[in-house]
XYZ file of C-alpha atoms in Angstrom:
661
model
C 33.924 -6.064 -30.632
C 33.593 -6.761 -26.916
C 31.317 -9.728 -26.266
C 29.176 -10.162 -23.159
C 27.449 -13.329 -21.985
C 24.267 -13.275 -19.961
C 22.191 -16.054 -18.411
C 18.467 -15.425 -18.465
C 17.296 -16.252 -14.900
C 13.827 -17.358 -16.014
C 14.404 -19.414 -19.153
C 17.968 -20.526 -18.321
C 18.858 -19.647 -21.895
C 22.288 -18.286 -22.793
C 22.064 -15.115 -24.782
C 25.137 -13.657 -26.499
C 24.931 -10.063 -27.615
C 27.367 -7.400 -28.694
C 27.713 -4.509 -26.306
C 25.525 -2.217 -28.418
C 22.527 -4.562 -28.210
C 23.044 -6.499 -24.984
C 19.885 -6.850 -22.892
C 21.158 -5.724 -19.489
C 19.585 -6.240 -16.096
C 20.279 -5.294 -12.500
C 22.581 -7.707 -10.696
C 19.812 -8.716 -8.295
C 18.027 -10.436 -11.212
C 20.940 -12.711 -12.025
C 21.122 -16.340 -10.881
C 22.666 -16.703 -7.456
C 25.687 -18.718 -8.566
C 26.608 -16.315 -11.327
C 25.997 -13.361 -9.029
C 28.354 -14.754 -6.400
C 30.945 -15.543 -9.051
C 30.964 -11.911 -10.096
C 31.262 -10.567 -6.552
C 34.752 -9.229 -7.039
C 33.841 -7.423 -10.211
C 31.078 -5.456 -8.530
C 33.262 -3.609 -6.027
C 33.683 -0.461 -8.144
C 29.931 -0.201 -8.662
C 28.385 -0.637 -5.205
C 25.039 0.917 -4.370
C 23.344 -0.213 -7.572
C 25.376 2.091 -9.817
C 26.841 -0.654 -11.955
C 26.965 -4.338 -12.688
C 29.760 -6.666 -13.660
C 29.294 -9.420 -16.217
C 31.274 -12.619 -16.292
C 31.438 -16.131 -17.714
C 34.525 -17.983 -16.478
C 36.023 -14.571 -15.791
C 34.960 -10.962 -15.956
C 34.792 -9.684 -19.533
C 33.671 -6.147 -18.923
C 31.686 -3.637 -16.914
C 29.075 -1.095 -17.868
C 28.145 1.778 -15.508
C 24.522 1.884 -14.417
C 24.005 5.286 -16.022
C 24.588 3.726 -19.445
C 22.229 0.796 -18.914
C 19.013 0.515 -20.898
C 16.701 -2.443 -21.237
C 13.324 -3.352 -22.626
C 10.587 -2.096 -20.319
C 8.540 -4.854 -18.681
C 4.817 -4.464 -19.356
C 1.801 -6.706 -18.846
C 0.479 -6.167 -22.353
C -0.034 -8.034 -25.610
C 0.777 -5.796 -28.565
C 2.380 -2.402 -27.778
C 0.344 -0.944 -30.627
C -2.951 -2.169 -29.174
C -2.675 -1.018 -25.555
C -5.142 1.863 -25.914
C -7.850 -0.157 -27.617
C -7.482 -2.974 -25.104
C -7.595 -0.472 -22.232
C -10.874 0.933 -23.546
C -12.317 -2.553 -23.915
C -11.471 -3.314 -20.310
C -12.845 0.014 -19.119
C -16.273 -0.444 -20.666
C -16.434 -4.055 -19.478
C -15.762 -2.818 -15.955
C -18.180 0.131 -15.996
C -21.511 -0.590 -17.765
C -22.345 3.127 -17.801
C -19.646 3.682 -20.431
C -19.470 2.687 -24.096
C -17.376 3.498 -27.147
C -18.191 4.623 -30.668
C -18.626 2.220 -33.553
C -15.516 3.473 -35.359
C -13.402 1.752 -32.728
C -10.523 0.987 -32.703
C -9.579 3.631 -35.312
C -11.803 6.144 -33.555
C -11.251 5.877 -29.814
C -14.084 7.722 -28.094
C -15.470 6.749 -24.681
C -18.863 8.239 -23.887
C -21.739 8.002 -21.471
C -24.090 5.189 -22.350
C -27.120 7.308 -21.403
C -26.393 10.234 -23.743
C -27.739 10.567 -27.286
C -26.929 13.817 -29.082
C -30.389 14.236 -30.561
C -32.078 14.324 -27.174
C -29.358 15.540 -24.806
C -30.565 18.756 -23.182
C -27.414 19.852 -21.349
C -24.031 21.158 -22.365
C -21.758 18.262 -23.291
C -18.316 18.435 -21.690
C -15.635 16.676 -23.740
C -11.989 16.235 -22.875
C -9.187 14.009 -24.040
C -5.653 13.803 -25.287
C -2.917 11.270 -25.631
C -3.337 8.038 -23.696
C -0.954 6.857 -21.002
C -2.338 9.217 -18.362
C -5.073 6.941 -17.063
C -7.482 7.336 -15.444
C -7.436 10.663 -17.332
C -9.532 11.213 -19.248
C -11.778 8.251 -19.981
C -12.009 7.326 -16.302
C -13.797 10.610 -15.603
C -16.650 10.092 -18.064
C -19.966 9.982 -16.242
C -22.951 12.074 -15.146
C -21.704 15.164 -13.353
C -18.314 15.218 -15.062
C -17.296 14.418 -18.661
C -19.805 13.475 -21.323
C -17.115 11.935 -23.525
C -13.360 11.463 -23.693
C -11.325 11.296 -26.894
C -8.340 8.959 -26.616
C -5.249 9.330 -28.750
C -2.470 6.790 -28.960
C 0.046 6.815 -26.113
C 1.294 10.384 -25.644
C -0.186 11.335 -29.030
C -2.970 13.854 -29.543
C -6.171 12.261 -30.848
C -6.863 12.841 -34.548
C -9.365 15.438 -35.663
C -11.724 12.765 -37.032
C -12.005 11.150 -33.593
C -12.680 14.480 -31.889
C -15.343 15.335 -34.463
C -16.962 11.947 -33.994
C -17.146 12.539 -30.264
C -18.670 15.987 -30.720
C -21.319 14.666 -33.086
C -22.145 11.753 -30.789
C -22.972 13.690 -27.621
C -23.656 17.335 -28.534
C -27.273 18.425 -28.330
C -28.964 21.765 -28.757
C -27.083 23.419 -25.873
C -23.698 22.733 -27.477
C -20.447 21.323 -26.130
C -17.397 22.515 -24.260
C -13.996 21.096 -25.188
C -11.616 20.874 -22.228
C -8.055 20.722 -23.547
C -4.692 20.407 -21.819
C -2.169 22.940 -23.050
C -0.042 21.005 -25.522
C 0.412 22.135 -29.113
C -0.986 18.982 -30.692
C -4.068 18.974 -28.470
C -4.774 22.667 -29.061
C -4.453 22.316 -32.824
C -6.427 19.100 -33.235
C -9.238 20.055 -30.856
C -9.256 23.566 -32.335
C -9.614 22.313 -35.895
C -12.331 19.879 -34.826
C -14.157 22.719 -33.067
C -14.105 24.876 -36.185
C -15.309 22.007 -38.346
C -18.120 21.256 -35.896
C -19.161 24.903 -35.874
C -19.341 24.828 -39.658
C -21.736 21.900 -39.308
C -24.000 23.920 -37.019
C -22.824 22.759 -33.584
C -22.291 25.207 -30.749
C -18.736 24.679 -29.539
C -16.488 26.434 -27.050
C -12.979 25.436 -25.987
C -11.070 26.053 -22.743
C -7.344 25.329 -22.585
C -5.885 24.458 -19.179
C -2.238 25.250 -18.426
C -1.547 24.805 -14.719
C 2.180 23.949 -14.656
C 4.160 25.975 -12.117
C 7.508 24.181 -12.359
C 9.110 26.234 -15.106
C 9.706 29.993 -15.370
C 6.932 31.929 -17.098
C 7.255 30.851 -20.743
C 7.776 33.198 -23.620
C 5.921 33.092 -26.885
C 2.846 31.040 -27.601
C 3.712 27.772 -25.829
C 2.289 28.723 -22.448
C 2.188 26.555 -19.343
C 1.753 22.805 -19.671
C -1.541 21.169 -18.745
C -1.168 18.854 -15.742
C -3.319 17.199 -13.077
C -5.087 20.448 -12.191
C -7.032 19.845 -15.402
C -9.006 17.152 -13.582
C -10.250 19.659 -10.998
C -11.215 22.079 -13.763
C -13.039 19.313 -15.628
C -15.007 18.505 -12.479
C -16.070 22.132 -12.165
C -17.131 22.204 -15.810
C -19.009 18.921 -15.560
C -20.922 20.014 -12.480
C -21.818 23.359 -14.057
C -23.114 21.610 -17.160
C -25.056 19.092 -15.108
C -26.705 21.982 -13.244
C -28.232 23.159 -16.530
C -26.088 26.220 -17.182
C -25.728 27.564 -20.719
C -22.653 26.903 -22.863
C -21.296 30.393 -22.236
C -21.822 30.012 -18.494
C -20.186 26.575 -18.348
C -17.215 27.832 -20.365
C -16.887 30.841 -18.067
C -16.939 28.641 -14.964
C -14.303 26.345 -16.468
C -12.058 29.216 -17.593
C -12.261 30.826 -14.179
C -11.381 27.528 -12.467
C -8.412 27.059 -14.799
C -7.030 30.414 -13.666
C -7.263 29.428 -9.999
C -5.191 26.234 -10.071
C -1.467 25.537 -10.127
C 0.430 22.254 -10.267
C 3.981 21.027 -9.899
C 5.343 17.495 -9.913
C 8.496 15.570 -9.081
C 9.616 12.240 -10.496
C 11.889 9.494 -9.262
C 11.913 7.750 -12.633
C 11.129 8.437 -16.265
C 8.183 6.595 -17.771
C 8.688 3.787 -20.282
C 6.439 3.609 -23.331
C 5.050 0.198 -24.315
C 7.573 -1.626 -26.472
C 10.354 0.880 -25.797
C 13.584 0.694 -23.799
C 13.850 2.355 -20.415
C 15.282 5.828 -20.040
C 18.617 6.299 -18.284
C 18.086 9.978 -17.547
C 17.424 9.539 -13.814
C 20.015 7.339 -12.138
C 20.102 6.086 -8.542
C 19.723 8.712 -5.853
C 18.321 11.357 -8.216
C 14.954 12.996 -8.706
C 13.663 15.500 -11.231
C 11.672 18.600 -10.380
C 8.941 19.529 -12.814
C 9.326 16.509 -15.075
C 6.631 16.588 -17.759
C 3.893 13.961 -17.881
C 5.283 12.699 -21.185
C 8.762 12.295 -19.739
C 10.022 15.615 -21.095
C 12.721 17.311 -18.995
C 11.696 19.476 -16.077
C 13.270 22.310 -14.145
C 16.201 20.475 -12.555
C 17.657 17.090 -11.632
C 18.673 17.010 -7.961
C 19.637 14.527 -5.268
C 16.768 12.587 -3.723
C 15.346 14.454 -0.723
C 12.965 13.551 2.140
C 9.329 14.108 1.289
C 9.082 16.981 3.799
C 11.643 18.934 1.791
C 10.097 17.983 -1.549
C 6.597 19.027 -0.510
C 7.876 22.306 0.924
C 9.652 23.155 -2.343
C 6.599 22.332 -4.456
C 4.250 24.436 -2.341
C 6.605 27.421 -2.370
C 6.978 27.152 -6.146
C 3.231 27.011 -6.798
C 2.463 29.846 -4.389
C 5.430 32.010 -5.402
C 4.665 35.718 -5.237
C 7.238 36.323 -7.975
C 5.664 34.165 -10.671
C 2.079 34.791 -9.501
C 0.905 31.666 -11.264
C -2.138 31.438 -8.993
C -4.002 34.264 -7.209
C -3.583 32.667 -3.785
C -2.401 34.681 -0.792
C -2.462 34.224 2.980
C -5.987 33.858 4.296
C -7.349 32.195 1.153
C -9.236 28.932 1.127
C -7.901 26.150 -1.108
C -8.414 22.578 -2.239
C -5.440 20.270 -2.709
C -4.864 17.324 -5.028
C -2.007 14.882 -4.429
C -1.671 13.005 -7.702
C 0.330 9.824 -8.211
C 2.180 9.643 -11.513
C 1.635 5.926 -12.082
C 4.066 3.904 -9.983
C 3.871 5.616 -6.612
C 2.441 3.542 -3.734
C -0.607 4.932 -1.986
C 1.423 4.955 1.227
C 3.830 7.515 -0.242
C 0.991 9.623 -1.635
C -0.666 9.728 1.774
C 2.631 10.691 3.394
C 2.872 13.594 0.952
C -0.719 14.599 1.702
C -0.057 14.448 5.421
C 2.881 16.823 5.020
C 1.266 19.186 2.513
C -1.834 20.102 4.504
C -0.142 21.335 7.712
C 2.499 23.183 5.688
C -0.224 24.985 3.753
C -2.005 25.859 6.976
C 0.949 26.887 9.132
C 3.602 28.158 6.722
C 1.355 29.677 4.066
C -1.657 30.695 6.165
C -4.222 28.917 3.994
C -7.435 27.135 4.954
C -7.583 23.699 3.322
C -11.190 22.769 2.507
C -10.731 19.580 0.483
C -7.921 17.082 -0.082
C -7.996 14.618 -2.977
C -5.298 11.943 -2.900
C -4.843 9.222 -5.508
C -3.873 8.760 -9.143
C -5.804 11.104 -11.420
C -3.445 11.993 -14.274
C -0.521 9.604 -14.532
C 2.415 9.079 -16.836
C 2.385 5.320 -17.439
C 4.837 3.809 -14.928
C 6.495 7.008 -13.748
C 7.312 7.087 -10.028
C 6.554 10.398 -8.384
C 3.688 12.737 -7.620
C 2.327 16.165 -8.348
C 0.524 18.612 -6.104
C -2.261 20.841 -7.389
C -3.593 23.778 -5.382
C -6.835 25.484 -6.406
C -8.214 28.621 -4.827
C -11.617 27.777 -3.402
C -14.801 29.731 -2.892
C -18.426 28.739 -2.453
C -18.991 28.182 -6.181
C -15.841 26.084 -6.649
C -16.635 23.928 -3.626
C -20.221 23.482 -4.771
C -19.042 22.183 -8.145
C -16.370 19.917 -6.651
C -18.837 18.495 -4.133
C -21.600 17.998 -6.697
C -22.422 14.307 -7.180
C -20.945 12.398 -10.085
C -20.841 8.753 -11.067
C -17.636 9.132 -13.074
C -15.851 5.925 -12.053
C -12.495 7.412 -11.077
C -13.554 10.575 -9.286
C -13.067 10.098 -5.526
C -15.931 10.190 -3.108
C -15.419 13.439 -1.213
C -16.626 14.753 2.118
C -18.516 18.012 2.258
C -18.254 20.608 4.986
C -15.672 21.410 7.619
C -12.873 18.933 8.177
C -13.077 17.483 11.714
C -9.924 17.250 13.830
C -7.699 14.514 12.451
C -6.526 13.470 15.888
C -8.755 12.521 18.811
C -7.814 11.264 22.282
C -7.172 7.577 22.797
C -10.099 6.028 24.727
C -9.296 5.382 28.364
C -8.987 1.609 28.915
C -11.370 -0.098 31.284
C -10.053 -1.544 34.503
C -9.882 -4.958 32.873
C -7.662 -3.689 30.058
C -3.910 -3.592 30.320
C -2.462 -0.289 31.459
C 0.714 0.527 29.554
C 2.150 2.063 32.691
C 2.028 -1.367 34.405
C 0.469 -0.289 37.703
C 0.905 -3.718 39.344
C 3.907 -4.613 41.473
C 5.271 -7.921 42.700
C 3.718 -8.719 46.108
C 6.029 -8.569 49.103
C 4.716 -11.884 50.387
C 3.465 -14.742 48.264
C 0.586 -16.962 49.194
C 0.555 -20.614 48.165
C -0.963 -19.855 44.787
C 1.445 -16.984 44.140
C 4.428 -19.169 45.050
C 3.296 -21.857 42.596
C 2.703 -19.255 39.876
C 6.200 -17.846 40.278
C 7.839 -21.280 40.139
C 5.896 -22.345 37.049
C 6.469 -19.097 35.151
C 10.199 -19.029 35.852
C 10.667 -22.659 34.833
C 8.642 -22.250 31.640
C 10.594 -19.155 30.577
C 14.002 -20.668 31.333
C 13.221 -23.827 29.392
C 12.251 -21.748 26.351
C 15.554 -19.873 26.638
C 17.434 -23.179 26.711
C 15.589 -24.360 23.597
C 16.217 -21.197 21.538
C 18.802 -22.592 19.122
C 16.888 -25.819 18.542
C 13.699 -23.915 17.780
C 15.569 -21.705 15.302
C 17.095 -24.790 13.689
C 13.693 -26.393 13.203
C 12.155 -23.147 12.002
C 15.013 -22.624 9.565
C 13.866 -25.741 7.739
C 10.148 -25.032 7.665
C 9.778 -21.286 8.273
C 11.796 -18.110 8.480
C 14.213 -19.361 11.128
C 13.328 -17.016 13.964
C 10.894 -18.978 16.138
C 13.510 -19.557 18.825
C 14.669 -15.951 18.822
C 11.101 -14.695 19.023
C 10.216 -17.009 21.897
C 13.521 -16.106 23.580
C 12.569 -12.414 23.570
C 9.246 -13.270 25.114
C 10.814 -15.447 27.801
C 13.314 -12.761 28.792
C 10.535 -10.161 28.991
C 8.444 -12.444 31.195
C 11.327 -13.048 33.610
C 12.119 -9.339 33.836
C 8.516 -8.198 34.202
C 7.713 -10.863 36.773
C 10.170 -9.201 39.154
C 8.652 -5.781 38.544
C 4.935 -5.961 38.039
C 3.379 -9.426 38.148
C 0.797 -9.625 40.978
C 1.516 -13.330 41.477
C -1.076 -13.694 44.232
C -3.742 -12.751 41.657
C -3.602 -15.497 39.034
C -5.937 -13.810 36.547
C -4.070 -10.505 36.523
C -0.743 -12.319 36.315
C -1.850 -14.199 33.203
C -3.026 -10.909 31.701
C 0.352 -9.307 32.402
C 2.170 -12.240 30.790
C 0.218 -11.598 27.604
C 1.183 -7.925 27.690
C 4.849 -8.815 28.163
C 4.821 -11.209 25.221
C 2.968 -8.870 22.906
C 5.333 -5.980 23.589
C 8.488 -7.822 22.482
C 7.545 -10.788 20.313
C 5.682 -8.986 17.549
C 4.254 -10.690 14.496
C 1.698 -13.455 14.608
C 3.102 -15.349 17.570
C 3.077 -12.332 19.884
C -0.548 -11.562 19.080
C -1.649 -15.192 19.404
C -0.033 -15.567 22.810
C -1.629 -12.320 23.952
C -5.015 -13.611 22.744
C -4.283 -16.856 24.582
C -3.619 -14.960 27.820
C -6.524 -12.538 27.379
C -8.974 -15.416 27.016
C -7.572 -17.124 30.110
C -7.795 -13.853 32.030
C -11.444 -13.400 31.059
C -12.160 -16.920 32.304
C -10.250 -16.574 35.591
C -10.955 -13.007 36.689
C -13.029 -12.570 39.816
C -11.692 -15.720 41.471
C -9.207 -15.194 44.269
C -8.228 -18.859 44.546
C -8.222 -20.796 41.285
C -9.237 -24.441 41.355
C -7.784 -27.054 39.034
C -11.031 -27.270 37.074
C -11.077 -23.495 36.676
C -7.552 -23.707 35.225
C -8.828 -26.376 32.824
C -11.709 -24.139 31.773
C -9.310 -21.239 31.239
C -7.057 -23.403 29.060
C -10.059 -24.470 26.980
C -11.070 -20.817 26.547
C -7.539 -19.898 25.470
C -7.368 -22.692 22.914
C -10.779 -21.726 21.524
C -9.770 -18.054 21.215
C -6.505 -18.823 19.406
C -8.388 -21.113 17.029
C -11.128 -18.539 16.428
C -8.873 -15.605 15.602
C -5.891 -17.463 14.200
C -7.974 -19.815 12.059
C -6.089 -23.010 12.942
C -7.596 -26.226 14.303
C -6.194 -29.591 15.299
C -4.013 -31.068 12.566
C -2.943 -27.748 11.030
C 0.601 -28.112 12.375
C 0.543 -25.204 14.823
C 0.911 -24.566 18.555
C -2.656 -25.814 18.945
C -1.513 -29.346 18.124
C 0.257 -29.292 21.482
C -2.299 -27.312 23.459
C -5.462 -29.088 22.289
C -4.297 -32.550 23.502
C -3.112 -30.963 26.751
C -6.484 -29.320 27.301
C -8.420 -32.496 26.547
C -6.320 -34.712 28.817
C -6.410 -32.178 31.652
C -10.209 -32.050 31.519
C -10.558 -35.817 31.189
C -8.252 -36.621 34.115
C -9.833 -34.041 36.408
C -13.327 -35.260 35.553
C -12.139 -38.808 36.264
C -11.139 -37.718 39.772
C -7.362 -37.662 39.337
C -5.198 -35.570 41.596
C -4.675 -32.087 40.030
C -0.887 -32.520 39.961
C -1.172 -35.877 38.233
C -3.657 -34.461 35.741
C -1.290 -31.541 35.057
C 1.652 -33.878 34.430
C -0.328 -36.215 32.180
C -1.626 -33.282 30.157
C 1.950 -32.013 29.717
C 2.933 -35.410 28.309
C 0.010 -35.131 25.903
C 1.303 -31.722 24.838
C 4.729 -33.168 24.004
C 3.193 -36.093 22.139
C 0.973 -33.700 20.185
C 3.936 -31.536 19.235
C 5.925 -34.566 18.060
C 2.969 -35.726 15.966
C 3.214 -32.588 13.845
C 6.012 -34.285 11.901
C 3.286 -36.289 10.189
C 1.098 -33.291 9.377
C 0.897 -31.063 6.322
C 1.004 -27.424 7.344
C -2.186 -25.475 6.731
C -1.293 -22.257 8.529
C 1.701 -19.928 8.606
C 4.791 -19.884 6.403
C 5.150 -23.656 6.602
C 2.259 -23.973 4.143
C 4.748 -23.113 1.389
C 7.238 -25.824 2.400
C 7.484 -29.228 0.707
C 6.041 -32.201 2.615
C 9.380 -34.032 2.760
C 10.941 -31.127 4.647
C 8.028 -30.894 7.050
C 8.317 -34.565 7.958
C 11.904 -34.100 9.112
C 11.110 -31.781 12.023
C 8.198 -31.038 14.353
C 6.405 -27.735 14.159
C 8.552 -25.238 16.113
C 5.555 -23.377 17.503
C 3.984 -26.580 18.775
C 7.268 -27.685 20.355
C 7.663 -24.301 22.038
C 4.171 -24.514 23.531
C 4.700 -28.095 24.680
C 8.064 -27.165 26.193
C 6.870 -24.340 28.411
C 3.762 -26.286 29.408
C 5.792 -29.370 30.350
C 8.386 -27.258 32.194
C 5.675 -25.585 34.258
C 4.173 -28.939 35.246
C 7.521 -30.491 36.208
C 8.583 -27.451 38.228
C 5.438 -27.539 40.329
C 5.947 -31.245 41.012
C 9.670 -31.070 41.727
C 9.682 -27.929 43.863
C 6.342 -28.052 45.605
C 5.611 -31.749 45.727
C 8.967 -33.567 45.388
C 7.663 -36.652 47.177
C 4.751 -37.094 44.781
C 5.121 -39.610 41.961
C 3.678 -39.291 38.503
C-alpha cells in the first residue's frame, strides 16, 4: 500500500493515511517550507491540475481530477443544518415563526396568520432544503403563507406538508406551489388528497421551467428551477388581492407556462458532511447542471460570460423547443439567480450582458430585472437566467408589495436610461484635457515654484529604494515606487501644462498629476492635500508667506478630515503637522519667510524621524508588530518630509545663496 504523509497547516499535526482515505488539499494550503520542497514534483501538474506530496522525498502524485476532500462548512452537526437555519431565520425576521412539531416538522409560516380566521387563499410552497432563500425566505404578506422544509435535497414528508396546510388554510382554501421533482409531486400530492378528505379546499400547481435539456419523454417533465420564485410571487400577489382559489391557481398556472430557466455551474455543490465532487475540474463548466448537483446538458471549457449568457438566452428562447411562448416584440422580465457561491459582481456582469442581448439580438422589451440569489444549490458556483413573458397582469403581480424578507425591492414603470452624461466640471475643477500650458516667461513667483517643484520631485526619485526598503518592513513595500511614479509625472507635466506663474492652479495641477499615476490611498490623499491648498490660494495673483502657511494648514486639515489620521498616528501628517505649526509660529514671530520655511522643513524631518517611536493607527502598518515599527520611520512621513525639505533648500540655494539659515 502506498503511504502518503501530509502536514496539516493549521494544527501542525502529522496525519498518515493510505491513499484510499488520504485527506488531500490544494498545494496552496500547504506550509511554505513543504510546498517549496515539493517544487520539483509539481512540474507535471501545473495550473492547479495536480499536487505532489513529499516527506524527505516525493512518494507519489495524484492528479487533481481524482482529488476529493471533506467539504468545509461553517456548521455544527450536518444533520441539524436545516433546523438551525430555521431557528436563525425566525430570530432574524420577527414576522416569521415555525410550528410546534419542530424540528421533526419543519414548517415556516407567517406569524400573523391563523387558519381559523384567515380570509384569503393560503399559498404554500416548499421542498428540499439547501436552496435558500427558497422557499422559507419568501414567506410573508404578498407572497407565501408558509414554506415546508425538507432535509437537504430531500422532499419534505407528507406529515409536515399536512401540518402546514392545517396551520394556515382558512375557508378560501390553499394553493400548493410545487417544483417539478418526483418526490415533491408525490408528497405534496398525497398531502393534498389527505387534506381534501379532511374538508380543506386544496389545489396544486407544478412548476417545470428548465430549458437546458431536450424536451423530456414520459412523465418526468421539465425540472423546477428559479423561475418558480417568479411564479410564487404571482400566486402570492393574486391571493393577497382576494382572488378565489380557482382564480389564484389559474394565475399561477398561467405564469408557470410563461417562464423558462437555464443555468450554468462552475462547481458542483457539496452537501454538509460529504466529500467534494470531482466532476468539474479546472477550466470546465457545466451547462444545465441541476440544482441538486445532477448532471446537465454538457460539460464544456470555461467561456467568457458574454458567450455563456448568449448561449443561455438562445436556449431558453429557442423556436425549436418552444419552451416559452416568447417571440420578437414581446415584453419580458428577467431573473439572474446566483447558485450559492457566485459573487454579486459576477451576477451583475451577467445581468449587464443579458439585458442588451435580449433587446438587440432577440427584439424583446425588458420591463424588470431581478438580480441576486433566489434559489441556490448550497455552495455551487454559477448562475441561472429566467425569462418570463410579461403583460399588465404579470407586472401588476410582480410589482405588488410584499414583506417577504428575501424578495427584492423592485422599481415600477419604465426603466430610465442607464447612462447619463457626465456633469461638466466647473472652472475650478480639473479638466482632464489639461488646458494649461507652461508660461513662456516666468515671473519671480513662477521661477521659485519651478525650482521648488523640480527639487522636491528629484529628491523623491533619489529616495525611491530607501522608501521601498522601509515600507517592506512595515507595509507592502511599494511606497518608494508609488512616490517615484508621482515624481516622474510631476516633472513631465510641469514642462507641459503647469501654469507656474499662477501658484494656485499649479498646486491644483500637481494634485491631478499625482492622482492619475499614484493610485491607492496615497494618490487620493495627495490630491486632497493639493485641492485644499488650491481652494485656499485661488484668487491671489501673488502669494504671501502667510497665505502659503494658511494653505498648508488647510491641506493638513483636509487630509486629517478625510483620511482619519491625526498627529501620532504614524502617517505623513506626523511630518506635515510640525512643519505647519513651525511655519506659522516663525512667521507670526516676524521671522524672514525663507528662514521660517527652512525651520519648518527641519521640523518636518524631525517629525518623520519621531514616527519610529509611534504605534501605527492608520494604514497597513497597523497590522505590524511594534518591534518592527521601531526599527524604521514611517515611509509616508519620510517621503513628505523629504520633498518639503528639498523644496526649502532649493529655494535658499538657488534664489538666495548668500542667505544663511
